XYZ file of C-alpha atoms in Angstrom:
377
model
C -24.353 2.495 37.978
C -22.918 1.075 34.762
C -26.413 0.621 33.345
C -27.260 4.224 34.066
C -24.103 5.420 32.301
C -24.888 3.243 29.304
C -28.415 4.611 29.013
C -27.129 8.188 29.259
C -24.512 7.513 26.573
C -27.091 5.836 24.360
C -29.402 8.827 24.749
C -26.569 11.165 23.717
C -25.806 9.072 20.635
C -29.491 8.925 19.698
C -29.712 12.725 19.852
C -26.737 13.047 17.528
C -28.125 10.514 15.069
C -31.527 12.221 15.033
C -30.043 14.968 12.842
C -29.672 12.330 10.110
C -33.015 10.634 10.891
C -31.176 7.495 12.007
C -32.398 5.472 14.986
C -30.772 2.914 17.222
C -32.497 -0.461 16.930
C -35.028 0.977 14.501
C -36.783 -1.027 11.804
C -35.832 0.966 8.706
C -33.038 -0.345 6.439
C -30.684 2.499 7.374
C -31.218 2.256 11.124
C -28.427 0.882 13.343
C -29.079 -2.446 15.050
C -26.908 -2.863 18.135
C -25.642 -6.373 18.902
C -23.258 -5.534 21.759
C -23.730 -2.752 24.338
C -20.061 -1.727 24.068
C -20.856 -0.235 20.653
C -22.294 2.966 22.166
C -19.326 3.851 24.352
C -16.782 2.938 21.699
C -18.393 5.116 19.029
C -18.794 8.103 21.325
C -15.128 7.880 22.299
C -13.547 6.670 19.051
C -15.657 8.274 16.332
C -15.358 7.071 12.713
C -12.546 4.626 13.431
C -14.496 2.927 16.214
C -17.638 2.858 14.092
C -15.860 0.902 11.362
C -14.072 -1.384 13.782
C -17.344 -2.084 15.542
C -18.928 -3.138 12.271
C -15.990 -5.430 11.491
C -16.350 -7.016 14.934
C -20.104 -7.536 14.514
C -21.059 -5.080 17.261
C -23.718 -3.534 15.018
C -25.387 -3.860 11.638
C -27.558 -1.954 9.196
C -29.439 -3.527 6.311
C -28.534 -0.605 4.028
C -25.092 0.707 4.952
C -24.892 2.978 1.935
C -28.041 4.880 2.824
C -27.041 5.031 6.490
C -23.760 6.740 5.638
C -25.366 8.910 2.996
C -27.634 10.262 5.730
C -24.788 10.683 8.224
C -22.662 12.580 5.711
C -25.496 14.770 4.467
C -26.225 15.717 8.074
C -22.577 16.625 8.632
C -22.121 14.099 11.415
C -18.687 13.180 10.083
C -17.539 16.558 11.426
C -18.678 15.793 14.952
C -15.950 15.660 17.553
C -15.121 12.500 19.484
C -13.724 12.463 23.013
C -10.390 10.870 22.164
C -6.874 12.150 21.402
C -6.649 10.106 18.181
C -7.747 12.805 15.704
C -5.336 15.341 17.205
C -2.457 12.873 17.031
C -3.276 12.013 13.413
C -3.292 15.683 12.444
C 0.059 16.182 14.162
C 1.514 13.162 12.391
C 0.329 14.423 9.005
C 2.105 17.709 9.630
C 5.353 16.223 10.926
C 5.978 13.199 8.719
C 6.020 12.425 5.004
C 3.937 9.257 5.024
C 4.402 8.837 1.252
C 8.206 9.072 1.093
C 10.101 6.924 -1.446
C 10.980 4.491 1.336
C 7.273 3.932 2.048
C 6.167 3.851 -1.598
C 5.701 0.084 -1.747
C 3.626 -0.186 1.439
C 0.261 0.437 -0.224
C 1.088 -2.182 -2.850
C 1.756 -4.847 -0.257
C -1.189 -3.978 1.999
C -3.953 -3.327 -0.522
C -3.144 -4.158 -4.132
C -1.344 -7.410 -3.298
C -4.268 -8.768 -1.257
C -4.946 -11.367 -3.904
C -5.683 -11.313 -7.608
C -8.523 -13.763 -6.990
C -10.337 -11.031 -5.044
C -9.934 -8.477 -7.807
C -10.770 -10.943 -10.567
C -14.032 -11.710 -8.763
C -14.937 -8.075 -8.098
C -13.774 -6.188 -11.183
C -14.667 -6.341 -14.865
C -12.874 -8.638 -17.299
C -10.215 -5.985 -18.014
C -9.442 -5.638 -14.270
C -10.079 -1.894 -14.116
C -9.887 -0.798 -10.475
C -11.171 2.766 -10.862
C -14.413 4.612 -11.595
C -16.384 3.615 -14.684
C -18.122 6.071 -17.014
C -21.850 5.347 -16.995
C -23.259 8.039 -19.303
C -24.283 5.506 -21.976
C -23.516 2.284 -20.092
C -25.859 -0.054 -18.259
C -23.369 -2.558 -16.857
C -19.859 -2.588 -15.389
C -18.128 -3.941 -18.497
C -19.575 -1.211 -20.708
C -18.890 1.512 -18.155
C -15.236 0.583 -17.801
C -14.660 0.324 -21.539
C -16.352 3.716 -21.950
C -13.992 5.199 -19.339
C -10.916 3.763 -21.053
C -12.028 5.104 -24.407
C -12.885 8.494 -22.930
C -9.320 8.814 -21.637
C -7.822 7.746 -24.955
C -9.946 10.255 -26.859
C -9.103 13.073 -24.466
C -5.413 12.318 -24.933
C -5.915 12.164 -28.710
C -3.806 9.066 -29.024
C -2.311 8.155 -32.396
C -0.436 5.075 -33.616
C 3.180 4.998 -32.540
C 2.787 7.441 -29.651
C 4.640 6.616 -26.438
C 2.204 6.455 -23.526
C 3.297 6.355 -19.882
C 0.821 5.169 -17.250
C 1.876 6.185 -13.731
C 0.183 3.695 -11.430
C -0.948 1.364 -14.205
C -2.629 -1.228 -11.992
C -3.271 -4.418 -13.930
C -2.377 -2.715 -17.226
C -5.962 -2.381 -18.467
C -5.647 1.127 -19.921
C -2.320 0.417 -21.614
C -3.656 -2.789 -23.150
C -6.745 -0.986 -24.410
C -4.731 1.927 -25.823
C -2.306 -0.433 -27.557
C -5.114 -2.558 -29.043
C -7.415 0.249 -30.169
C -5.059 3.179 -30.759
C -1.736 1.567 -31.635
C 0.363 3.201 -28.921
C 3.559 1.916 -27.325
C 2.862 1.652 -23.611
C 4.964 1.755 -20.476
C 3.369 1.280 -17.072
C 4.645 1.467 -13.517
C 3.054 0.145 -10.332
C 4.176 -0.487 -6.754
C 2.265 -3.780 -6.656
C 4.166 -6.977 -7.395
C 0.971 -8.926 -8.018
C -0.489 -6.339 -10.372
C 2.723 -6.331 -12.387
C 2.794 -10.130 -12.543
C -0.837 -10.269 -13.709
C -0.189 -7.630 -16.365
C 2.900 -9.400 -17.664
C 0.960 -12.649 -17.872
C -1.925 -11.094 -19.818
C -0.228 -8.596 -22.150
C 0.293 -11.111 -24.964
C 2.161 -9.613 -27.930
C 1.139 -6.033 -27.214
C 3.923 -3.397 -27.229
C 3.506 -2.741 -23.517
C 6.065 -2.984 -20.725
C 5.144 -3.064 -17.036
C 7.552 -2.592 -14.141
C 7.465 -2.217 -10.369
C 8.748 1.294 -9.802
C 8.081 4.428 -7.747
C 7.183 7.432 -9.906
C 10.152 9.376 -8.550
C 12.549 6.741 -9.892
C 11.409 7.003 -13.523
C 14.192 7.728 -16.025
C 13.901 11.061 -17.842
C 12.466 9.585 -21.033
C 10.254 11.750 -23.231
C 6.667 10.491 -23.615
C 4.078 11.834 -26.022
C 1.304 11.262 -23.523
C 1.110 10.497 -19.812
C -1.856 9.224 -17.824
C -2.384 8.458 -14.154
C -5.626 6.862 -12.994
C -6.393 6.449 -9.303
C -2.775 6.765 -8.219
C -2.314 10.358 -7.051
C -4.470 9.491 -4.020
C -1.344 7.707 -2.730
C 1.064 10.574 -3.416
C 0.319 12.775 -0.395
C 0.035 16.536 -0.031
C 3.761 16.976 0.609
C 4.607 15.372 -2.730
C 2.127 16.818 -5.237
C 4.708 19.236 -6.611
C 7.221 16.418 -7.082
C 4.538 14.344 -8.800
C 3.621 17.129 -11.224
C 7.288 17.841 -11.868
C 7.847 14.164 -12.662
C 5.071 14.262 -15.250
C 6.168 17.578 -16.764
C 9.815 16.573 -17.091
C 8.948 13.308 -18.829
C 6.433 14.806 -21.240
C 7.490 16.119 -24.643
C 6.708 19.737 -25.484
C 3.104 19.968 -26.596
C 2.280 16.625 -24.959
C -0.760 15.906 -22.789
C -1.139 14.505 -19.288
C -4.485 13.200 -17.995
C -4.915 12.855 -14.244
C -7.910 10.822 -13.044
C -8.420 11.055 -9.292
C -10.799 10.935 -6.370
C -10.870 14.392 -4.822
C -11.703 16.227 -1.631
C -13.940 19.288 -1.521
C -11.507 20.948 0.874
C -7.732 21.011 1.251
C -6.928 18.651 4.102
C -3.776 16.845 5.184
C -5.145 13.531 6.423
C -7.658 10.916 5.394
C -10.522 9.086 7.094
C -8.949 7.147 9.998
C -10.726 3.856 9.287
C -9.846 3.965 5.574
C -6.243 4.825 6.464
C -5.922 1.951 8.929
C -7.702 -0.842 7.080
C -7.958 -0.055 3.364
C -5.562 2.567 1.998
C -2.698 3.286 4.412
C -0.896 6.594 3.857
C -3.573 7.734 1.416
C -4.693 11.317 0.924
C -7.445 12.764 -1.253
C -6.269 15.920 -3.017
C -8.317 19.061 -3.513
C -8.409 20.945 -6.790
C -6.503 23.762 -5.121
C -3.697 21.410 -4.095
C -3.417 19.852 -7.547
C -3.551 23.058 -9.581
C -1.113 24.802 -7.244
C 1.301 21.904 -7.665
C 1.099 22.247 -11.464
C 1.775 25.985 -11.558
C 4.490 26.969 -14.076
C 4.841 23.325 -15.070
C 1.649 22.344 -16.892
C -1.413 24.085 -18.301
C -4.858 22.909 -17.247
C -6.923 22.481 -20.424
C -10.000 20.711 -19.116
C -11.678 19.604 -15.890
C -14.341 16.904 -15.912
C -16.240 15.888 -12.763
C -18.387 12.747 -12.570
C -18.406 11.602 -8.960
C -21.906 10.026 -9.072
C -20.519 7.462 -11.536
C -18.345 6.099 -8.750
C -21.416 5.262 -6.678
C -22.644 3.108 -9.566
C -19.212 1.516 -9.952
C -18.930 0.679 -6.259
C -22.415 -0.824 -6.214
C -21.435 -3.063 -9.139
C -18.250 -4.148 -7.351
C -20.234 -4.911 -4.205
C -22.719 -7.084 -6.098
C -19.897 -9.055 -7.687
C -18.084 -9.389 -4.356
C -21.215 -10.717 -2.642
C -21.858 -13.177 -5.473
C -18.280 -14.450 -5.368
C -18.046 -14.737 -1.583
C -18.869 -18.481 -1.412
C -15.655 -19.080 -3.382
C -13.598 -16.316 -1.732
C -14.650 -17.321 1.775
C -12.214 -20.221 1.855
C -9.305 -17.756 1.662
C -10.652 -14.633 3.386
C -12.329 -14.685 6.798
C -15.593 -13.178 8.031
C -13.886 -10.090 9.423
C -12.463 -9.407 5.962
C -15.892 -9.887 4.375
C -17.415 -7.289 6.693
C -14.466 -4.932 6.268
C -14.540 -5.075 2.465
C -18.311 -4.720 2.278
C -18.127 -1.751 4.640
C -15.412 -0.128 2.515
C -17.406 -0.443 -0.705
C -20.665 0.815 0.815
C -19.335 3.784 2.769
C -17.370 4.837 -0.316
C -20.516 4.657 -2.452
C -22.296 6.800 0.135
C -19.509 9.395 0.143
C -19.785 9.909 -3.616
C -23.588 9.850 -3.476
C -23.560 12.575 -0.829
C -21.049 14.715 -2.739
C -18.685 14.325 0.200
C -15.902 13.355 -2.208
C -15.547 13.786 -5.963
C -14.133 12.126 -9.074
C -12.190 14.336 -11.489
C -10.305 14.049 -14.723
C -7.852 16.907 -15.208
C -6.303 17.282 -18.658
C -2.984 19.123 -18.688
C -0.644 20.037 -21.505
C 2.991 21.007 -21.579
C 3.645 24.252 -23.454
C 3.935 25.008 -26.285
C 0.495 23.977 -27.550
C -0.121 24.004 -31.289
C -3.892 24.193 -30.973
C -6.533 24.527 -28.297
C -8.356 21.209 -28.491
C -12.106 20.840 -28.286
C -13.307 19.212 -25.080
C -14.156 15.495 -25.369
C -17.076 14.115 -23.394
């Protein structure tokens, strides 16, 4: 009886996967190889969350995870319904609770960014840039990340002596670069204790200060320029207006604010359940509509730059470095973590490759503007 149910469930899953030209136990790199029969039932019931948890547990494998998920996303299988109450409960929770309240602000720092600086030192470039590189004229990760930092500085038209605020400064890479190359005075905030400690240790004599602070607790100091790279994804749809107001109130008249963010094609109020549970708790990818609506009557949008495919290249580079470093990292992180982190990097690369999510830089200014600047690319 149980065997008959399993075969029927497997047949149903195979029919769904056929839309993406993915087979169970096939021989192609993107085909799913089942190691434990429970995989079929769990995925049919639990959807995306169960799929990721099954991979972490070793229930299944695919030689090329990126291409597998590229095919699944292009076929729209991420929109398929599962037979569990989880998605409904998550939607209800997103509507009822502010998961990114000031009280919860430090949670993402502790869970993700404080995992261990050894992990990030192994995976990232020498500047410790944990965001999308700019690959237009670059052929390796170091060049792509330096090109991205310089692109931001040029868009902001930084000049010596300017006061630059970085909301969500990470390891301080952008502030260090801007201070070295453009002579600015930098101030960065992060919710990660370990990021702040690393930045303080590596800043040298640069005029840069780093502190652990929620953006809503910033004093009302006037900055000539403000930047935020890869941080608004942790702000949440309920708080976008407060975030934009924070930037506008701390920016001098005529100043510029550059927002670099992963984005969603549609306005949603929750994130992928596996990503939310294991990688970025309380995260939310904003849509352009949500961001521009939040900036209304506060800031003027001067430029929008989209380069999502560059994130696929960045994630592939991080994955290669992670795999190379694993023999050293494996003494501190277990096999479940290795599979989880590899899964995270590859499904993210697939999402950008498929156009399922985007990467944007939005350049705002605070009126009045003296001139309309030429776009920098």
